[in-house]
Coordinates of C-alpha atoms in Angstrom, one line a residue:
M1 CA 31.3 -153.6 64.1
A2 CA 33.6 -151.9 61.6
R3 CA 31.5 -153.1 58.7
V4 CA 28.3 -151.7 60.3
S5 CA 30.0 -148.3 60.9
R6 CA 31.2 -148.1 57.3
R7 CA 27.7 -148.6 56.0
V8 CA 26.3 -146.0 58.3
L9 CA 28.9 -143.5 57.2
A10 CA 28.2 -144.3 53.6
R11 CA 24.4 -143.8 54.0
A12 CA 25.0 -140.6 55.8
A13 CA 27.2 -139.3 53.0
L14 CA 24.6 -140.2 50.4
S15 CA 21.8 -138.4 52.4
A16 CA 23.8 -135.2 52.3
L17 CA 23.7 -135.4 48.5
A18 CA 20.1 -136.5 48.0
V19 CA 16.8 -134.8 47.9
P20 CA 13.6 -136.8 48.7
A21 CA 12.3 -139.0 45.9
P22 CA 9.2 -141.1 46.0
A23 CA 9.8 -144.9 45.9
P24 CA 8.6 -146.5 42.7
G25 CA 5.3 -148.1 43.3
A26 CA 19.2 -174.3 34.9
P27 CA 22.2 -172.4 33.7
P28 CA 24.3 -173.6 30.8
P29 CA 27.3 -175.6 31.7
A30 CA 30.8 -174.2 31.2
T31 CA 32.6 -175.3 28.1
A32 CA 34.7 -178.3 28.7
A33 CA 37.9 -176.7 27.3
V34 CA 37.7 -173.8 29.7
A35 CA 36.6 -175.9 32.7
A36 CA 39.5 -178.3 32.1
A37 CA 42.1 -175.5 31.7
G38 CA 43.8 -176.3 35.0
P39 CA 43.7 -176.4 38.8
R40 CA 41.5 -173.9 40.5
R41 CA 44.0 -172.2 42.8
P42 CA 47.6 -172.6 41.6
P43 CA 50.1 -169.9 42.6
R44 CA 49.1 -166.4 41.6
A45 CA 50.7 -164.3 38.8
A46 CA 51.3 -160.6 39.0
G47 CA 48.3 -158.3 39.1
E48 CA 46.3 -157.8 36.0
L49 CA 42.6 -157.2 35.4
R50 CA 40.8 -160.1 33.7
G51 CA 37.2 -159.2 33.4
V52 CA 33.9 -160.1 31.8
W53 CA 30.8 -158.0 31.3
I54 CA 27.5 -159.4 32.3
A55 CA 24.8 -157.5 30.3
T56 CA 21.2 -157.5 31.6
V57 CA 19.6 -155.2 29.1
A58 CA 17.1 -157.2 26.9
N59 CA 18.3 -160.3 28.8
R60 CA 21.5 -160.3 26.7
D61 CA 23.5 -162.4 29.2
W62 CA 21.5 -162.7 32.4
P63 CA 18.8 -163.6 33.4
S64 CA 18.3 -165.8 30.4
R65 CA 14.7 -164.6 30.1
P66 CA 12.4 -162.5 32.3
G67 CA 10.1 -164.1 34.8
L68 CA 12.3 -166.8 36.1
T69 CA 11.9 -167.7 39.8
A70 CA 14.3 -166.0 42.2
A71 CA 16.0 -169.3 42.8
R72 CA 16.6 -169.8 39.0
Q73 CA 17.9 -166.3 38.6
R74 CA 20.3 -166.8 41.5
A75 CA 21.5 -170.1 40.0
E76 CA 22.1 -168.6 36.6
L77 CA 24.0 -165.7 38.2
T78 CA 26.3 -167.9 40.3
A79 CA 26.9 -170.1 37.3
H80 CA 28.3 -167.0 35.5
L81 CA 30.5 -166.3 38.5
D82 CA 31.8 -169.9 38.7
R83 CA 32.5 -169.8 35.0
A84 CA 34.6 -166.7 35.4
V85 CA 36.6 -168.4 38.1
R86 CA 37.2 -171.4 36.0
A87 CA 38.5 -169.2 33.2
R88 CA 40.8 -167.6 35.7
L89 CA 39.2 -164.2 35.5
N90 CA 39.2 -162.0 38.5
T91 CA 36.5 -159.3 37.8
V92 CA 32.9 -159.3 36.7
I93 CA 31.2 -156.1 35.5
L94 CA 27.5 -156.5 36.2
Q95 CA 24.9 -154.2 34.5
V96 CA 22.7 -153.1 37.4
R97 CA 21.1 -150.0 35.9
P98 CA 20.5 -150.9 32.2
A99 CA 17.7 -148.4 31.4
A100 CA 16.8 -145.9 34.2
D101 CA 15.8 -148.9 36.4
A102 CA 17.4 -151.0 39.1
L103 CA 18.6 -154.4 40.0
W104 CA 18.5 -153.5 43.7
P105 CA 15.7 -152.1 45.9
S106 CA 16.2 -148.5 44.8
P107 CA 14.1 -145.7 46.4
Y108 CA 14.6 -143.7 43.2
E109 CA 13.8 -146.0 40.2
P110 CA 11.7 -149.1 39.5
W111 CA 12.8 -152.7 39.5
S112 CA 14.1 -153.6 36.0
E113 CA 11.7 -155.3 33.7
W114 CA 14.4 -157.7 32.6
L115 CA 14.0 -159.5 35.9
T116 CA 10.2 -160.2 36.1
G117 CA 8.9 -159.0 32.7
T118 CA 7.1 -156.1 34.3
Q119 CA 9.0 -152.9 35.3
G120 CA 8.5 -152.1 38.9
R121 CA 7.6 -155.6 40.0
N122 CA 9.7 -156.9 43.0
P123 CA 11.6 -160.0 41.9
G124 CA 11.7 -161.3 45.5
W125 CA 15.4 -161.0 46.1
D126 CA 18.3 -158.6 45.8
P127 CA 20.3 -159.3 42.7
L128 CA 23.0 -156.7 43.3
G129 CA 23.5 -157.5 47.0
T130 CA 23.7 -161.2 46.1
A131 CA 26.1 -160.6 43.3
V132 CA 28.5 -158.7 45.5
E133 CA 28.4 -161.3 48.2
E134 CA 28.8 -164.3 45.9
A135 CA 31.5 -162.6 43.8
H136 CA 33.6 -161.7 46.8
A137 CA 33.2 -165.2 48.2
R138 CA 34.8 -166.5 45.0
G139 CA 37.6 -164.0 45.1
L140 CA 36.1 -161.9 42.2
A141 CA 35.9 -158.2 42.2
L142 CA 32.4 -156.8 41.4
H143 CA 32.1 -153.6 39.3
A144 CA 28.6 -152.2 39.2
W145 CA 27.8 -151.1 35.7
F146 CA 25.4 -148.2 35.1
N147 CA 24.0 -146.6 32.0
P148 CA 23.5 -143.0 32.9
Y149 CA 21.0 -141.7 30.4
R150 CA 19.1 -144.5 28.6
V151 CA 15.5 -144.6 29.7
A152 CA 13.9 -147.2 27.4
N153 CA 14.4 -149.1 24.1
H154 CA 11.1 -147.6 22.8
T155 CA 9.5 -144.1 22.7
D156 CA 6.3 -144.7 24.5
P157 CA 6.3 -143.3 28.1
T158 CA 3.1 -145.0 29.0
R159 CA 4.9 -148.3 28.8
L160 CA 7.1 -147.2 31.8
A161 CA 6.0 -148.0 35.3
P162 CA 3.5 -145.4 36.5
S163 CA 5.8 -144.1 39.2
H164 CA 8.8 -143.9 36.8
P165 CA 10.7 -140.6 37.2
A166 CA 10.5 -140.1 33.4
R167 CA 6.7 -140.1 33.6
R168 CA 6.7 -137.7 36.6
H169 CA 9.1 -135.4 34.7
P170 CA 8.3 -135.7 31.0
G171 CA 10.5 -132.6 30.3
W172 CA 13.5 -134.6 31.3
V173 CA 13.1 -137.0 28.4
V174 CA 14.1 -136.8 24.7
P175 CA 12.9 -139.4 22.1
Y176 CA 15.6 -140.2 19.6
G177 CA 16.3 -143.1 17.2
G178 CA 13.4 -145.2 18.5
R179 CA 14.4 -144.8 22.2
L180 CA 13.9 -142.6 25.1
Y181 CA 16.8 -140.8 26.8
Y182 CA 17.3 -138.4 29.7
N183 CA 18.5 -135.1 28.5
P184 CA 22.2 -134.6 29.6
G185 CA 21.8 -130.9 29.2
L186 CA 19.5 -130.5 32.3
P187 CA 21.3 -130.0 35.6
E188 CA 18.3 -131.6 37.4
V189 CA 18.7 -134.7 35.3
R190 CA 22.4 -135.0 36.1
A191 CA 21.7 -134.6 39.8
F192 CA 19.0 -137.2 39.7
V193 CA 20.9 -139.9 37.9
R194 CA 23.9 -139.3 40.2
R195 CA 21.7 -139.8 43.3
A196 CA 20.2 -142.9 41.8
M197 CA 23.5 -144.5 41.0
L198 CA 25.2 -143.5 44.3
D199 CA 22.4 -145.2 46.2
A200 CA 23.8 -148.5 45.1
V201 CA 27.4 -147.5 46.1
A202 CA 26.2 -146.5 49.5
R203 CA 24.3 -149.8 50.0
Y204 CA 26.9 -152.3 48.8
P205 CA 30.7 -152.7 48.9
V206 CA 31.1 -152.7 45.2
D207 CA 34.7 -152.6 44.0
A208 CA 34.0 -150.0 41.3
V209 CA 31.4 -148.0 39.5
H210 CA 31.4 -148.6 35.7
F211 CA 29.9 -146.6 32.9
D212 CA 29.6 -147.9 29.3
D213 CA 29.8 -146.0 26.1
Y214 CA 26.3 -144.3 26.0
F215 CA 26.5 -140.6 26.8
Y216 CA 24.7 -138.6 24.2
P217 CA 23.2 -141.3 21.9
Y218 CA 25.0 -142.7 18.8
P219 CA 24.0 -140.6 15.8
V220 CA 21.0 -141.7 13.7
A221 CA 20.9 -140.5 10.1
G222 CA 18.2 -137.9 9.5
Q223 CA 17.3 -137.4 13.1
T224 CA 18.1 -134.6 15.6
F225 CA 18.5 -134.9 19.3
D226 CA 16.1 -132.1 20.4
D227 CA 17.8 -130.3 23.3
D228 CA 17.0 -126.8 22.0
E229 CA 15.2 -125.6 25.1
A230 CA 18.0 -126.9 27.4
Y231 CA 20.6 -125.2 25.2
D232 CA 18.8 -121.9 25.3
R233 CA 18.6 -122.1 29.1
H234 CA 22.1 -123.4 29.9
G235 CA 24.3 -123.0 26.9
G236 CA 24.9 -119.3 26.7
A237 CA 28.5 -119.4 28.0
F238 CA 29.7 -121.8 25.3
P239 CA 30.9 -121.1 21.7
H240 CA 28.6 -123.7 20.2
R241 CA 26.3 -126.6 21.1
A242 CA 29.0 -129.3 20.8
A243 CA 31.2 -127.6 23.4
W244 CA 28.2 -127.3 25.7
R245 CA 27.3 -131.0 25.3
R246 CA 30.9 -132.0 26.1
H247 CA 30.8 -129.8 29.2
N248 CA 27.6 -131.6 30.3
I249 CA 29.2 -135.0 30.0
D250 CA 32.5 -133.8 31.6
T251 CA 30.5 -132.5 34.5
L252 CA 28.7 -135.8 35.0
V253 CA 32.0 -137.6 35.1
R254 CA 33.6 -135.2 37.6
E255 CA 30.6 -135.1 39.8
T256 CA 30.2 -138.9 39.8
A257 CA 33.8 -139.3 40.8
A258 CA 33.5 -136.8 43.6
G259 CA 30.3 -138.5 44.8
I260 CA 31.9 -141.9 44.9
R261 CA 34.8 -140.6 47.0
R262 CA 32.3 -139.1 49.5
V263 CA 30.0 -142.1 49.7
R264 CA 32.4 -145.0 49.7
P265 CA 36.1 -143.9 49.7
G266 CA 38.3 -146.5 47.9
T267 CA 35.7 -147.5 45.4
R268 CA 37.1 -147.1 41.9
F269 CA 35.4 -145.4 38.9
G270 CA 35.9 -146.6 35.4
I271 CA 34.5 -146.0 31.9
S272 CA 34.3 -148.2 28.8
P273 CA 34.0 -145.8 25.8
F274 CA 33.8 -146.6 22.1
G275 CA 37.4 -147.2 21.0
V276 CA 38.0 -144.2 18.8
W277 CA 38.4 -140.8 20.4
R278 CA 39.0 -139.0 17.1
N279 CA 40.5 -140.0 13.8
A280 CA 43.9 -138.4 13.0
A281 CA 42.3 -136.9 9.9
T282 CA 40.0 -134.9 12.2
D283 CA 42.6 -134.1 14.9
P284 CA 46.4 -134.7 14.7
R285 CA 46.2 -136.0 18.3
G286 CA 43.8 -138.7 17.2
S287 CA 44.4 -142.3 16.1
G288 CA 45.4 -143.5 12.7
T289 CA 41.9 -144.8 12.0
R290 CA 39.0 -144.1 9.7
A291 CA 36.1 -144.9 12.1
G292 CA 32.6 -143.7 11.3
V293 CA 32.0 -142.7 14.9
Q294 CA 34.3 -140.5 17.0
T295 CA 33.4 -140.2 20.7
Y296 CA 34.5 -136.5 21.0
D297 CA 32.4 -135.4 18.0
D298 CA 29.5 -137.8 18.0
L299 CA 28.9 -138.8 21.6
Y300 CA 30.3 -135.6 23.1
A301 CA 32.6 -137.7 25.3
D302 CA 36.1 -136.3 25.7
T303 CA 37.6 -139.7 26.7
R304 CA 41.2 -138.6 26.1
T305 CA 40.9 -135.8 28.6
W306 CA 39.3 -138.0 31.3
V307 CA 42.4 -140.2 31.1
R308 CA 45.0 -137.5 30.9
E309 CA 43.5 -135.5 33.8
H310 CA 42.8 -138.6 35.9
W311 CA 39.1 -137.9 36.3
I312 CA 38.6 -141.6 36.2
D313 CA 40.6 -144.5 37.8
Y314 CA 40.5 -146.7 34.8
V315 CA 39.4 -146.7 31.1
V316 CA 38.4 -149.7 29.0
P317 CA 38.2 -148.6 25.4
Q318 CA 36.1 -151.0 23.4
L319 CA 38.6 -152.2 20.8
Y320 CA 36.1 -154.4 19.0
W321 CA 38.2 -154.7 15.8
H322 CA 40.6 -157.4 14.5
I323 CA 44.3 -156.9 14.0
G324 CA 44.7 -155.3 10.6
D325 CA 41.1 -154.0 10.3
P326 CA 41.3 -151.4 7.5
A327 CA 39.1 -148.8 9.3
A328 CA 40.2 -149.3 12.9
D329 CA 43.2 -151.6 13.3
Y330 CA 43.3 -153.1 16.8
A331 CA 47.1 -152.8 16.8
A332 CA 47.0 -149.1 16.0
L333 CA 44.5 -148.4 18.7
V334 CA 46.4 -150.3 21.4
A335 CA 49.4 -148.2 20.5
W336 CA 47.4 -145.0 20.6
W337 CA 45.6 -145.7 23.9
S338 CA 48.9 -146.8 25.5
E339 CA 50.4 -143.4 24.6
V340 CA 47.4 -141.6 26.0
A341 CA 47.7 -143.5 29.3
R342 CA 51.5 -143.1 29.5
S343 CA 52.6 -141.2 32.6
T344 CA 49.0 -140.9 34.0
A345 CA 47.5 -142.5 37.1
T346 CA 44.6 -143.9 35.0
H347 CA 44.8 -147.6 34.5
L348 CA 44.3 -148.9 30.9
Y349 CA 42.4 -152.1 30.2
L350 CA 41.3 -153.2 26.8
G351 CA 37.7 -154.2 25.8
E352 CA 37.7 -157.4 23.7
A353 CA 35.1 -158.5 21.3
L354 CA 34.6 -162.1 22.4
Y355 CA 31.2 -162.0 20.9
K356 CA 32.7 -161.8 17.4
A357 CA 34.8 -164.9 17.7
G358 CA 33.3 -167.5 15.4
A359 CA 30.2 -165.5 14.7
A360 CA 28.5 -165.7 11.4
G361 CA 29.0 -162.7 9.1
Q362 CA 32.2 -161.6 10.8
P363 CA 35.5 -161.1 8.8
A364 CA 37.8 -164.1 8.3
A365 CA 40.1 -162.9 11.2
W366 CA 37.3 -163.6 13.6
Q367 CA 36.8 -167.1 12.4
D368 CA 40.3 -168.0 13.6
P369 CA 40.2 -169.1 17.2
A370 CA 43.6 -167.6 17.8
E371 CA 42.6 -164.0 17.0
L372 CA 41.8 -163.0 20.6
S373 CA 44.9 -164.7 21.9
R374 CA 47.0 -162.7 19.4
H375 CA 45.4 -159.5 20.9
L376 CA 46.7 -160.3 24.3
T377 CA 50.1 -161.2 22.9
L378 CA 50.3 -157.9 21.1
A379 CA 49.1 -155.9 24.1
A380 CA 51.7 -157.5 26.3
R381 CA 54.3 -155.4 24.5
Y382 CA 52.8 -152.2 26.1
P383 CA 53.4 -151.8 29.8
Q384 CA 50.5 -149.3 30.0
V385 CA 48.0 -152.2 29.3
R386 CA 47.1 -153.7 32.6
G387 CA 44.4 -156.1 31.6
H388 CA 41.5 -157.1 29.3
V389 CA 37.7 -157.3 29.7
F390 CA 35.7 -159.6 27.4
F391 CA 32.2 -159.0 26.0
A392 CA 30.3 -160.8 27.2
A393 CA 29.3 -163.5 29.7
G394 CA 27.0 -165.3 27.3
D395 CA 29.8 -165.7 24.9
L396 CA 32.1 -166.9 27.6
A397 CA 29.6 -169.7 28.3
A398 CA 29.1 -170.7 24.6
D399 CA 32.6 -170.0 23.2
P400 CA 31.6 -171.5 19.8
A401 CA 35.0 -171.1 18.2
G402 CA 37.0 -172.0 21.3
A403 CA 38.6 -168.5 21.3
M404 CA 38.3 -168.0 25.0
A405 CA 39.6 -171.5 25.8
R406 CA 42.6 -170.5 23.6
V407 CA 43.1 -167.3 25.7
V408 CA 43.0 -169.2 28.9
A409 CA 45.5 -171.8 27.6
D410 CA 47.9 -169.2 26.2
H411 CA 47.7 -166.4 28.8
Y412 CA 45.7 -167.3 31.9
R413 CA 47.5 -170.4 33.1
R414 CA 47.6 -169.1 36.7
P415 CA 45.1 -166.8 38.5
A416 CA 46.0 -163.2 39.0
R417 CA 44.9 -160.4 41.3
P418 CA 43.4 -157.4 39.7
P419 CA 45.6 -154.3 39.9
R420 CA 45.0 -151.6 42.5

């Protein structure tokens, strides 16, 4: 009875935020080394987050390809969850809104094309609902991962489902860098994407809402993100366009946090930004890096403020560099982010580039199976670091260099509860 009442309350809270919107018309085995890492349920260690991202965009991790049967999709998904348990992880971060679409029966946006191959086609089951149930049955937390503004990995609106909101509201969309994006400068866009995302929070007991690093798009040389009209209408109170753009992203973050608290109290909100806020050469408060992208200046995401002001419950900077990298040293960034998180209520977890371990073309450090294990050893010196998240599930399955098996053997000998 209590569970039913909680859902009714959540749906009622969401309806107060929403306005009517028309409805849109055999897994690989685990690596032997990880599977044999030890007994399944030995005594638990102290709480720390041990997570893995499961990316669905372009079928990066799951499903392995579009058009599989519902039974095969389920089997592949549960295999990823079982693999996480065997690696003694405790959290999966599942991408459920990869590109203004949905992996649940949303009244706002179409079914994702990555399920069936055709955007808007019902896959015959509820992936997000199943993922929450199956993860919780295994003792795993399930974080629902949303991309707020990406619409498509192409620039042709006619390729979208006929009922897609981007086709009904073409003024919401900006083509840039070969892709389509919702315009973050339009309040009506921000309200819509918030409603679309909170629908999933109301329907399912997800443990957290998770954003990745895409806010304003990454810069593309020689191209301009055309938001002139929105800036003319809404940017008059700001000294320049960059300040207005940062305000737009700040507002999305604050409004999303408030919406989560209203719809399902206790659900956490986390963001995984690109790992460099600003270089110290740009801002003395920045990190001792020489990164080519700075989130504050290029993505208009003031990630440092979000942590310092506790607008989010956790942050997972993507520290996808090796120890000693000349442009962005992993060690320097761990120290910098630890200082940012010090004395705040925002939990700090570190995003780890499992996908680079043993990959062709990567620097020599990534050819050493011990590189990732050294990351965890180094991070353990900083009490602000409360866990790690690995990108991504497909690489956990393959583990070509044995880097994840090494992490498990060196650091994950016992299961651990995620921190609260």
